[in-house]
Amino acid sequence: MQIIEIYKSLQGESSYTGLPCVFVRTAGCNLRCVWCDSEYTFKGGQRMSRNEVEREVWKLSPDGGLVEITGGEPLLQEGEVVPLMENLLVKGYTVLIETSGERLLNKVPEPVVKIVDVKCPHSGEGGTFRLENLQYLTTRDELKFVLASRKDYEFARDFIREHDLSARVASAILSPAFRKDAAGARDVSHCLLDPRDLAEWMLADGLHARLGLQIHKFIWEPSRKGV
Ligand code: SF4
């Protein structure tokens, strides 16, 4: 499979935030979100066998723990990524996959925690979420909405309510988009949507959802890779 990087850091998003995690970042994405912070994954990387990937994961975390398969879009390499996830589960890892919602989830092993984006209007990729994916989600999984505006928030709020996400998944996460050119200061001035506005809107609407900040961008320099 084509791999950009494998590294260990703290999980920066989802309800696993703050926990040590090995990240397997695959190459290639078929979407082009305007605020994407992973454009370096679109090309390049190195060819690695499943065994080589598993060995790297084991070296970084020999005693089990969290492994996230991310990208790019990992399900573009489904034929290799699915057996990789199956092997990691057998070895006792808790496996997460972060995916755009545009790829069908039917082949993802059921015990894998799926963290699935629903692209909002200002991403430039609105409408790409495949509604049939809702049937493959369990109460272990999470749906994530990255927001750049009030319009994005209203889209997410209405989607959460229309599809009764609070009953369907572990968390619906609303996360302010980060500026692509964010550098230097590690604070909310880089968010395209002020988290305080988002918090107030959620509370005013009584929305059953989780506000998520990408904590790695507050711990390390925002444009730093491999964290
Ligand atoms: S789906 Fe993810 S990797 Fe692909 S363009 Fe959007 S944010 Fe970037």
Tab-separated table of N, CA and C and ligand atoms in Angstrom, residues 29-33 35-39 41-42 71-73 100 117 119 125, ligand 1:
chain	number	residue	atom	x	y	z
A	29	CYS	N	-6.057	11.240	-2.091
A	29	CYS	CA	-7.431	11.595	-1.730
A	29	CYS	C	-8.154	12.010	-2.998
A	30	ASN	N	-9.414	11.622	-3.098
A	30	ASN	CA	-10.212	11.977	-4.276
A	30	ASN	C	-11.042	13.238	-4.046
A	31	LEU	N	-10.978	13.835	-2.834
A	31	LEU	CA	-11.686	15.094	-2.578
A	31	LEU	C	-10.662	16.231	-2.493
A	32	ARG	N	-11.159	17.457	-2.448
A	32	ARG	CA	-10.289	18.637	-2.333
A	32	ARG	C	-10.962	19.669	-1.428
A	33	CYS	N	-11.050	19.363	-0.142
A	33	CYS	CA	-11.681	20.290	0.805
A	33	CYS	C	-10.861	21.586	0.849
A	35	TRP	N	-10.245	23.715	3.126
A	35	TRP	CA	-9.426	23.958	4.314
A	35	TRP	C	-8.530	22.765	4.636
A	36	CYS	N	-8.353	21.846	3.691
A	36	CYS	CA	-7.587	20.610	3.958
A	36	CYS	C	-6.199	20.930	4.509
A	37	ASP	N	-5.844	20.248	5.600
A	37	ASP	CA	-4.505	20.449	6.189
A	37	ASP	C	-3.582	19.271	5.858
A	38	SER	N	-4.001	18.423	4.931
A	38	SER	CA	-3.212	17.220	4.610
A	38	SER	C	-2.898	17.141	3.120
A	39	GLU	N	-2.718	18.295	2.487
A	39	GLU	CA	-2.495	18.257	1.032
A	39	GLU	C	-1.209	17.528	0.663
A	41	THR	N	-0.476	14.781	1.434
A	41	THR	CA	-0.756	13.352	1.242
A	41	THR	C	-1.245	13.046	-0.177
A	42	PHE	N	-1.531	14.098	-0.963
A	42	PHE	CA	-2.181	13.847	-2.252
A	42	PHE	C	-1.290	13.069	-3.208
A	71	GLY	N	-5.560	9.527	6.372
A	71	GLY	CA	-4.984	9.879	5.077
A	71	GLY	C	-4.798	11.380	4.970
A	72	GLY	N	-5.036	11.907	3.747
A	72	GLY	CA	-5.642	11.274	2.585
A	72	GLY	C	-6.946	10.531	2.888
A	73	GLU	N	-7.287	9.668	1.956
A	73	GLU	CA	-8.493	8.852	2.119
A	73	GLU	C	-8.090	7.381	2.127
A	100	SER	N	-13.617	10.077	4.778
A	100	SER	CA	-14.334	11.292	4.368
A	100	SER	C	-15.851	11.146	4.322
A	117	ASP	N	-16.385	11.790	8.293
A	117	ASP	CA	-16.748	13.178	8.014
A	117	ASP	C	-18.083	13.244	7.292
A	119	LYS	N	-19.176	16.210	4.983
A	119	LYS	CA	-18.647	17.478	4.473
A	119	LYS	C	-19.752	18.529	4.408
A	125	GLU	N	-16.886	20.488	-0.721
A	125	GLU	CA	-17.190	19.085	-1.040
A	125	GLU	C	-18.527	18.662	-0.418
B	1	SF4	S1	-11.133	14.408	2.559
B	1	SF4	FE1	-9.542	14.848	4.093
B	1	SF4	S2	-7.577	14.571	3.007
B	1	SF4	FE2	-9.190	14.683	1.450
B	1	SF4	S3	-9.199	16.843	0.826
B	1	SF4	FE3	-10.769	16.598	2.444
B	1	SF4	S4	-9.687	17.072	4.383
B	1	SF4	FE4	-8.105	16.706	2.796
